[in-house]
Coordinates of C-alpha atoms in Angstrom, one line a residue:
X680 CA -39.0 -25.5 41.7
X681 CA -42.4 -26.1 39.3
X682 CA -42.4 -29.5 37.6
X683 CA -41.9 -28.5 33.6
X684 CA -44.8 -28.4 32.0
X685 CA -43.3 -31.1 29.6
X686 CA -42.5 -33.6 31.9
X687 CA -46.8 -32.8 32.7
X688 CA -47.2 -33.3 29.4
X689 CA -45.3 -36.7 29.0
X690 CA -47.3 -38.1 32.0
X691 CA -50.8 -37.5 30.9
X692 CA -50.0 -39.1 27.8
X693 CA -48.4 -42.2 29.2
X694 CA -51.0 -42.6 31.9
X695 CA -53.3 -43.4 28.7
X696 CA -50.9 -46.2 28.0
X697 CA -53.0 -49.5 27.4
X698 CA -51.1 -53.1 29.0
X699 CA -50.6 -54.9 25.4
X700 CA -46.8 -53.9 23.9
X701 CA -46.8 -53.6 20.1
X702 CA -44.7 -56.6 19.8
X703 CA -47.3 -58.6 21.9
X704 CA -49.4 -58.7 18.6
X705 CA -46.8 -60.0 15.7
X706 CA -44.4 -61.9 18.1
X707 CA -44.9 -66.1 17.1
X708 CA -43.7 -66.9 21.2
X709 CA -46.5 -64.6 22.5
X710 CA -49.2 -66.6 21.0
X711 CA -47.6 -69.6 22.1
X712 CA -48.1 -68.3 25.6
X713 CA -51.5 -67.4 24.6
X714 CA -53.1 -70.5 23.9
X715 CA -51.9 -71.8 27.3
X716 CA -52.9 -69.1 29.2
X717 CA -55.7 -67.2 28.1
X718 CA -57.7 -69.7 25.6
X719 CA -56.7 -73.4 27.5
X720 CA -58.2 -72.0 30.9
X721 CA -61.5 -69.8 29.4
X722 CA -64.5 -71.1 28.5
X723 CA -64.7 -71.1 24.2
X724 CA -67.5 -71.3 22.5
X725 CA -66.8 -73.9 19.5
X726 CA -70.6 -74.4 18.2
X727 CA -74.7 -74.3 18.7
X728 CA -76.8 -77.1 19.8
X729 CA -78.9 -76.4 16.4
X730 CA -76.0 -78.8 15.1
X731 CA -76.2 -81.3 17.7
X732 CA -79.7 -82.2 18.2
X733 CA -79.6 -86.0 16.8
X734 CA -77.3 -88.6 17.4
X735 CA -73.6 -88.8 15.7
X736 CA -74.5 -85.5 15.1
X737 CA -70.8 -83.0 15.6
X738 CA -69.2 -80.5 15.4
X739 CA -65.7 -79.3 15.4
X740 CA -63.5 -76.4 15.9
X741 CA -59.7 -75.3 16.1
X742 CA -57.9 -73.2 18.6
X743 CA -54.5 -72.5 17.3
X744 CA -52.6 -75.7 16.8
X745 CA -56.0 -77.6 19.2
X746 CA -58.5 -79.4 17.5
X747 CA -61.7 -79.6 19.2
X748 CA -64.2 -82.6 18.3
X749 CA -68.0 -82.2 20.2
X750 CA -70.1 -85.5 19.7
X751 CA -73.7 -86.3 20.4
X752 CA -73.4 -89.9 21.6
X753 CA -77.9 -90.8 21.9
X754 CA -78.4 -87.3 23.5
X755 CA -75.5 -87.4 25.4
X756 CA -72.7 -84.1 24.8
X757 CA -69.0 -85.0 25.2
X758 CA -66.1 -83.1 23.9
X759 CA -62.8 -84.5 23.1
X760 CA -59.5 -83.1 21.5
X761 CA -60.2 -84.4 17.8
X762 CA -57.1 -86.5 17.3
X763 CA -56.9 -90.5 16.6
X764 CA -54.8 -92.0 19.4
X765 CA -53.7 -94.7 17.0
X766 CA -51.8 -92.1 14.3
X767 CA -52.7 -88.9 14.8
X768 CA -55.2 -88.3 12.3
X769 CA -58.0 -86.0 12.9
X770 CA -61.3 -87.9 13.5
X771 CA -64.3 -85.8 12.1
X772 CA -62.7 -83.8 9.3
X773 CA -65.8 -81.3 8.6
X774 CA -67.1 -78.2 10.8
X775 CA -70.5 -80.7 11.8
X776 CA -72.3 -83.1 10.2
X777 CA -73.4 -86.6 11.0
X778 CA -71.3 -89.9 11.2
X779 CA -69.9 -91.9 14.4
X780 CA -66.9 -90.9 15.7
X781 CA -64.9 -92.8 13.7
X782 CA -60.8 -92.0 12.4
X783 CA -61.3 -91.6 8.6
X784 CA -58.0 -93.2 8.2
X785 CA -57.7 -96.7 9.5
X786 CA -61.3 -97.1 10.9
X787 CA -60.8 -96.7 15.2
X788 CA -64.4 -95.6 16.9
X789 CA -64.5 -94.1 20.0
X790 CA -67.6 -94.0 22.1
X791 CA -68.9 -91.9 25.0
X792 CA -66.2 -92.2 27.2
X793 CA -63.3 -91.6 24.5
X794 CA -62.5 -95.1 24.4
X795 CA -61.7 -97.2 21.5
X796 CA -64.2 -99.8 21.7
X797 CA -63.6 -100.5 17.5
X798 CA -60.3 -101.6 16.6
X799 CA -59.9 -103.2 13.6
X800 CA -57.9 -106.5 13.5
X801 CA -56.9 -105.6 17.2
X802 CA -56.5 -109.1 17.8
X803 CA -54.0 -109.9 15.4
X804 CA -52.4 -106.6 14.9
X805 CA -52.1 -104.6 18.1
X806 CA -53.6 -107.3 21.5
X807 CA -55.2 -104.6 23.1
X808 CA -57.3 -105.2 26.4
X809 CA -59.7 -103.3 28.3
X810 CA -57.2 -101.3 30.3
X811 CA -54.8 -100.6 27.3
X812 CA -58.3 -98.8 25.5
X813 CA -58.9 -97.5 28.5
X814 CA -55.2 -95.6 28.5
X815 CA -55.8 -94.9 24.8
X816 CA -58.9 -93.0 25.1
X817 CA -59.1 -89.2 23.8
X818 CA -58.3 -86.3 25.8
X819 CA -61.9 -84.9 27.3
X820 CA -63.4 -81.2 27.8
X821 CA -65.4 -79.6 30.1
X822 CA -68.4 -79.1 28.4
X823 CA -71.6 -76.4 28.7
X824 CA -74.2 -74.8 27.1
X825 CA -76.2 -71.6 27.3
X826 CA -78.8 -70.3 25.0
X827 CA -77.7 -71.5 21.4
X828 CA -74.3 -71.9 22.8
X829 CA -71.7 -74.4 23.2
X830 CA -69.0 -74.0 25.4
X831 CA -65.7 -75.8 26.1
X832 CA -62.9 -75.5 28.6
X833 CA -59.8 -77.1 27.4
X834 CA -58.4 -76.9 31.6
X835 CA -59.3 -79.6 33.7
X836 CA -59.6 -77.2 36.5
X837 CA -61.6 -73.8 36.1
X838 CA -64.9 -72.3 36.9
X839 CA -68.5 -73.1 35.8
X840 CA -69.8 -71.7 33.0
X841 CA -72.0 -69.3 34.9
X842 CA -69.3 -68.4 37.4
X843 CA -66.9 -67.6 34.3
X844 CA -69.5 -65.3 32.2
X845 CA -71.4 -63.5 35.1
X846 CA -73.9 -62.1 34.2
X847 CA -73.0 -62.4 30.7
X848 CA -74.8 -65.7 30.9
X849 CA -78.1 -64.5 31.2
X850 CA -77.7 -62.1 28.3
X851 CA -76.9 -65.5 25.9
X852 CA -79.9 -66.8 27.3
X853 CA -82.1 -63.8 26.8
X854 CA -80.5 -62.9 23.2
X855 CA -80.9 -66.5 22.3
X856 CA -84.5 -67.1 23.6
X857 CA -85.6 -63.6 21.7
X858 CA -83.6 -64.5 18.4
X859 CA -84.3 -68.1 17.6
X860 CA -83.8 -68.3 14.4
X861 CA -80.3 -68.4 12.5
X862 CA -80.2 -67.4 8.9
X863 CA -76.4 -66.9 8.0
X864 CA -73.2 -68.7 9.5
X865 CA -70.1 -67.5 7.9
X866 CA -65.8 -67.8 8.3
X867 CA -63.9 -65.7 7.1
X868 CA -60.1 -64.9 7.4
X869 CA -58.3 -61.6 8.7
X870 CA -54.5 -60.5 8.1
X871 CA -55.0 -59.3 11.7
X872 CA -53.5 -60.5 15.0
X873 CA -56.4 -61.5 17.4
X874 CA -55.8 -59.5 19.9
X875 CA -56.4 -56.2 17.4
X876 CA -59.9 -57.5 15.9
X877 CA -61.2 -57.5 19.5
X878 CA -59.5 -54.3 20.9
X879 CA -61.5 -53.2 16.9
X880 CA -64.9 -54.5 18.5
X881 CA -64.5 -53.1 22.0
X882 CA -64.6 -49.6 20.8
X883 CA -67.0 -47.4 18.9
X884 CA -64.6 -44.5 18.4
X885 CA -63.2 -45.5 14.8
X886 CA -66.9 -45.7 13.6
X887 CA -67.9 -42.3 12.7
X888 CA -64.6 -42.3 9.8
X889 CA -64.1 -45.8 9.1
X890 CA -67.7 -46.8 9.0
X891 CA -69.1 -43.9 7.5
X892 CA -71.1 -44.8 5.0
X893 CA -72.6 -47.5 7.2
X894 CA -72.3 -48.3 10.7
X895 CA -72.3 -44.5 11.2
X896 CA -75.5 -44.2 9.7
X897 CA -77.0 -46.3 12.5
X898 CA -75.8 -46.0 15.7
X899 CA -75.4 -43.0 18.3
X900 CA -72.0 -42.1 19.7
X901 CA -73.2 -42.2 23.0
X902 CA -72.6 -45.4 24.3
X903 CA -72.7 -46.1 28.0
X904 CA -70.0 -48.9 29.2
X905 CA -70.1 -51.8 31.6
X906 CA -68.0 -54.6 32.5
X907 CA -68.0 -57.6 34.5
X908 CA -65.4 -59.4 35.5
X909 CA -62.7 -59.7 32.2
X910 CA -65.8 -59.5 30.0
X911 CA -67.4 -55.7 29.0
X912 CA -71.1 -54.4 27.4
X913 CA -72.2 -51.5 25.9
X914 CA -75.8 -50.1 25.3
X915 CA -76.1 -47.4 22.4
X916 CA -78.8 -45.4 20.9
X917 CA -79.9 -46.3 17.4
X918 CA -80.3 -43.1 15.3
X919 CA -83.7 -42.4 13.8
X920 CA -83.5 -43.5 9.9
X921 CA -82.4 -47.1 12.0
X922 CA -85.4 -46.6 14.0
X923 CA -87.8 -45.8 11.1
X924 CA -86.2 -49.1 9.1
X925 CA -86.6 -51.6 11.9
X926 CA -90.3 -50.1 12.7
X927 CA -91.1 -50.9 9.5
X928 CA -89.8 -54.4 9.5
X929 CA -91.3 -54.8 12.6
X930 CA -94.9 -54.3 11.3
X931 CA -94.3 -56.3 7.9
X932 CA -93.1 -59.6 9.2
X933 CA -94.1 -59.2 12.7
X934 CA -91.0 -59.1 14.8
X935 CA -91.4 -59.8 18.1
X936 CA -88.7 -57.8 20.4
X937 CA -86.9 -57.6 23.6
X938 CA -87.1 -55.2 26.3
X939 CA -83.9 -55.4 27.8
X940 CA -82.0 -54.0 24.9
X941 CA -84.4 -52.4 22.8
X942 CA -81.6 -50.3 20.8
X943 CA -78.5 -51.5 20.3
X944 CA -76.1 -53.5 22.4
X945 CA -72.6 -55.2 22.4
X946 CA -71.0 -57.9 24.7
X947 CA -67.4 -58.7 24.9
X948 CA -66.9 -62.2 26.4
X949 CA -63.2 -62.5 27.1
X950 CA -61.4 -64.0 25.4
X951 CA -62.6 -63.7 21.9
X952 CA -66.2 -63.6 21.5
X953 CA -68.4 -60.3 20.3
X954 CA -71.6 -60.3 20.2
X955 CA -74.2 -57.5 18.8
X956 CA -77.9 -56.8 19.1
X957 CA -79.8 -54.6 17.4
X958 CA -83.4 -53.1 17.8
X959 CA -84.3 -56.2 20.3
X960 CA -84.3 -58.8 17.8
X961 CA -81.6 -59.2 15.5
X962 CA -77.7 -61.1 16.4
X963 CA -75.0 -61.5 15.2
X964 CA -72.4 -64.1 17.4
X965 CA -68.8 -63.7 16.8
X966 CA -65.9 -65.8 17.7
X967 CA -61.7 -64.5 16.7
X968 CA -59.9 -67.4 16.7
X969 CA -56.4 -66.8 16.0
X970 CA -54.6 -68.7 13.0
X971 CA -51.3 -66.7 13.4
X972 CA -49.2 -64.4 15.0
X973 CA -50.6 -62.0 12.0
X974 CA -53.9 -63.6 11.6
X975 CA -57.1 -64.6 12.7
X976 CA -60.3 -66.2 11.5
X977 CA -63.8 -64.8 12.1
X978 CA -66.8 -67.3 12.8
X979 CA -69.6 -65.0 12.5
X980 CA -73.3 -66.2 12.7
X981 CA -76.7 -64.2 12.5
X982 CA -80.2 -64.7 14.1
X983 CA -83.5 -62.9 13.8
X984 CA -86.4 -63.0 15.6
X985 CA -89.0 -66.1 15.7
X986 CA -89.7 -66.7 11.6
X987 CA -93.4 -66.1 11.2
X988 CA -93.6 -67.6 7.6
X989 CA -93.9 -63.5 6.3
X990 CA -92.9 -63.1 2.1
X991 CA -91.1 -60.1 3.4
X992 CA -88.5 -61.3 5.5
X993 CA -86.3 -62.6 3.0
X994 CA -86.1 -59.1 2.0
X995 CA -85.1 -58.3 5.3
X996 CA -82.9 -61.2 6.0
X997 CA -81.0 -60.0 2.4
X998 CA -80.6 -56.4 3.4
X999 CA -79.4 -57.4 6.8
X1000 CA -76.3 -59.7 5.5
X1001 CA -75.3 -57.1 2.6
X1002 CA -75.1 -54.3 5.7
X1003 CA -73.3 -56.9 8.1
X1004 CA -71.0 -57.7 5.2
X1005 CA -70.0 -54.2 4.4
X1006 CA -69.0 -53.4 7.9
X1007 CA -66.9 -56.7 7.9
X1008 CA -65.2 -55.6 5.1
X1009 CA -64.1 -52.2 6.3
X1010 CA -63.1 -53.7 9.9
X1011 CA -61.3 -56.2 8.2
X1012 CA -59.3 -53.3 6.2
X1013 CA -58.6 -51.0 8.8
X1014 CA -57.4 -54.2 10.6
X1015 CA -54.7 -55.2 8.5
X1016 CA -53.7 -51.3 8.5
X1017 CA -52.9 -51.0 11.9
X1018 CA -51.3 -54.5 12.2
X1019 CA -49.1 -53.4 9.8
X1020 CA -48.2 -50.2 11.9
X1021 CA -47.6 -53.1 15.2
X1022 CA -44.2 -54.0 13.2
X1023 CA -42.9 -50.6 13.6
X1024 CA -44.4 -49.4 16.7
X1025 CA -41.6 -50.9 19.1
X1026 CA -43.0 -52.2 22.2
X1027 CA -45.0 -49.6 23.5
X1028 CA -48.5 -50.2 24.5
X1029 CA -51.4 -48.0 22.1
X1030 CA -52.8 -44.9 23.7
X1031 CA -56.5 -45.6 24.8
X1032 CA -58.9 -42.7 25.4
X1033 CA -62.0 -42.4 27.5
X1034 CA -64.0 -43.9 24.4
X1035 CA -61.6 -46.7 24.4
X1036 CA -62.5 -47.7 27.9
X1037 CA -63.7 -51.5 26.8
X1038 CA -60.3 -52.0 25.2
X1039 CA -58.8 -50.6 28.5
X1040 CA -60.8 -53.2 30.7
X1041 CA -59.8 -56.4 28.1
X1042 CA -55.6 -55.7 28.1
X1043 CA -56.7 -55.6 31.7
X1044 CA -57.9 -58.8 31.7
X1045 CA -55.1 -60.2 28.9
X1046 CA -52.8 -58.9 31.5
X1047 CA -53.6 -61.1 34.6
X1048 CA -53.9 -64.4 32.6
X1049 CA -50.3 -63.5 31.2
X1050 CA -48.9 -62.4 33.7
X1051 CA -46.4 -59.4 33.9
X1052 CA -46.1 -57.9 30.1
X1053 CA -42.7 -56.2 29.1

């Protein structure tokens, strides 16, 4: 007897079934088993050297509910989970800056090693040796850089840098060697699970509608996908008025270009970095750290091409972040839309189409570090 064409039906449509259930991006115990399984055990980036050139120079970030602390001890990079061993006070308090590492509250200092080598009125308050400092010193990090980029690993155990990104690595040391110089750093929050602003990123298909009036304008539809290992890339075409716009920059202030990705491309590095390139010369570097079960913060920065001292490019450098910041917006919009719809949506897993390959390829990769969804 012939199958019924329904049951046909039915399996087409669930063989485009991604691996993330709806619940997976509201539920408060699925980021818990998140940040121990997808962020502890990948490489993050949580800063740029451009911040850490001097000494007592830092910088900090925060992962969830873990505080990260990186500190230039006389040229030396250590990272360290930013919280006092005494009482639990965070250590530096601001995204970078310059000071020792030093808890704000009741004055412990911490050198290279993580050890408490200042405790005030140890003697008559606490009796402290060398081995108790020793067994009081701050959690460390596997620490690395590439490009402008610095890396840490929370794991003790994992792969290098370079083993983890592939040959992602050499793209953040090409981008960063072509685009040296960083005009905007901004952060800004989403009512969006994290999980949704990157499936948002990986995909081109919602920008001919929701990015109309911008994004649209700009880039071809015909983007041609790769992936290595759980990270993904595409290249894209820029459409002519682009082309017309960036050859005129390029003559007024000079732009020097690269010829790997002369157009347009886009890197996924799992977990949550995205990171664009347009016309050879201008980046933007993304990171979507979650906040919540519901939200997520964006730390977006943007670099152009070597700064030749030209009037014009402030001109360009204006027009850049009001374009950048317009397709923020609408992303963030449509974002909270559809995380909305994840609270009604049950717990099956989105349809994905052949356009929405790159989302395909990163539940992939969500999958294995979680383990078995339901």
């Amino acid at each position: 007897m012939p199958n019924d064409p329904k049951d046909a039906s039915a399996t087409t449509w669930q063989n485009r079934l991604g691996r993330i259930p709806a619940d997976h991006y509201w539920r408060e115990d699925v980021l818990t088993r998140e940040l121990e399984a997808v962020f502890k055990p990948s490489w993050l980036c949580v800063g740029f050297v451009d911040d850490l050139k001097n000494d007592r120079d830092f910088i900090t970030a925060q992962i969830g509910p873990h505080a990260i602390v990186v500190q230039n001890f006389a040229g030396e990079l250590k990272a360290f989970k930013n919280v006092c061993s005494h009482r639990f006070s965070r250590i530096q308090t601001e995204p970078c800056g310059n000071r020792i590492l030093q808890c704000p509250y009741h004055g412990w200092t911490y050198d290279a090693a993580g050890k408490p080598i200042g405790i005030p009125l140890n003697s008559s308050s606490f009796g402290f040796n060398d081995a108790d400092r020793t067994a009081l010193a701050l959690a460390s990090y596997a620490l690395e850089i590439v490009g402008h980029f610095v890396f840490v690993r929370m794991s003790p155990e994992g792969p290098s840098l370079r083993d983890f990104l592939g040959s992602f690595y050499d793209d953040l040391a090409h981008v960063s060697e072509v685009c040296p110089d960083r005009f905007e750093s901004e952060a800004y929050d989403w009512a969006a699970n994290w999980k949704l602003g990157m499936d948002n990123a990986a995909e081109g298909y919602h920008v001919p509608l929701v990015h109309a009036e911008s994004f649209g304008l700009i880039l071809s539809s015909d983007l041609q996908i790769s992936t290595g290992a759980d990270h993904s890339r595409y290249v894209g075409k820029l459409k002519e008025r682009s082309l017309k716009w960036w050859g005129t920059v390029e003559k007024s202030i000079k732009l020097q270009r690269s010829d790997l990705y002369p157009q347009y491309g886009n890197f996924l590095i799992f977990p949550n970095i995205v990171v664009t390139f347009s016309y050879g010369a201008f980046l933007t570097f993304q990171t979507f750290d979650p906040t919540g079960p519901e939200t997520l913060r964006i730390h977006s920065t943007s670099w152009l091409g070597a700064n030749n001292g030209r009037a014009a490019r402030a001109m360009v450098i204006a027009n850049l972040k009001t374009f950048s910041k317009q397709v923020r917006d609408e992303d963030a919009g449509i974002c909270a839309i559809a995380q909305a719809g994840t609270r009604e949506a049950g717990q099956r897993a989105p349809l994905l189409g052949e356009l929405e390959g790159r989302i395909a390829h990163f539940q992939q990769a969500y999958e294995r570090h979680m383990g078995a969804l339901s």
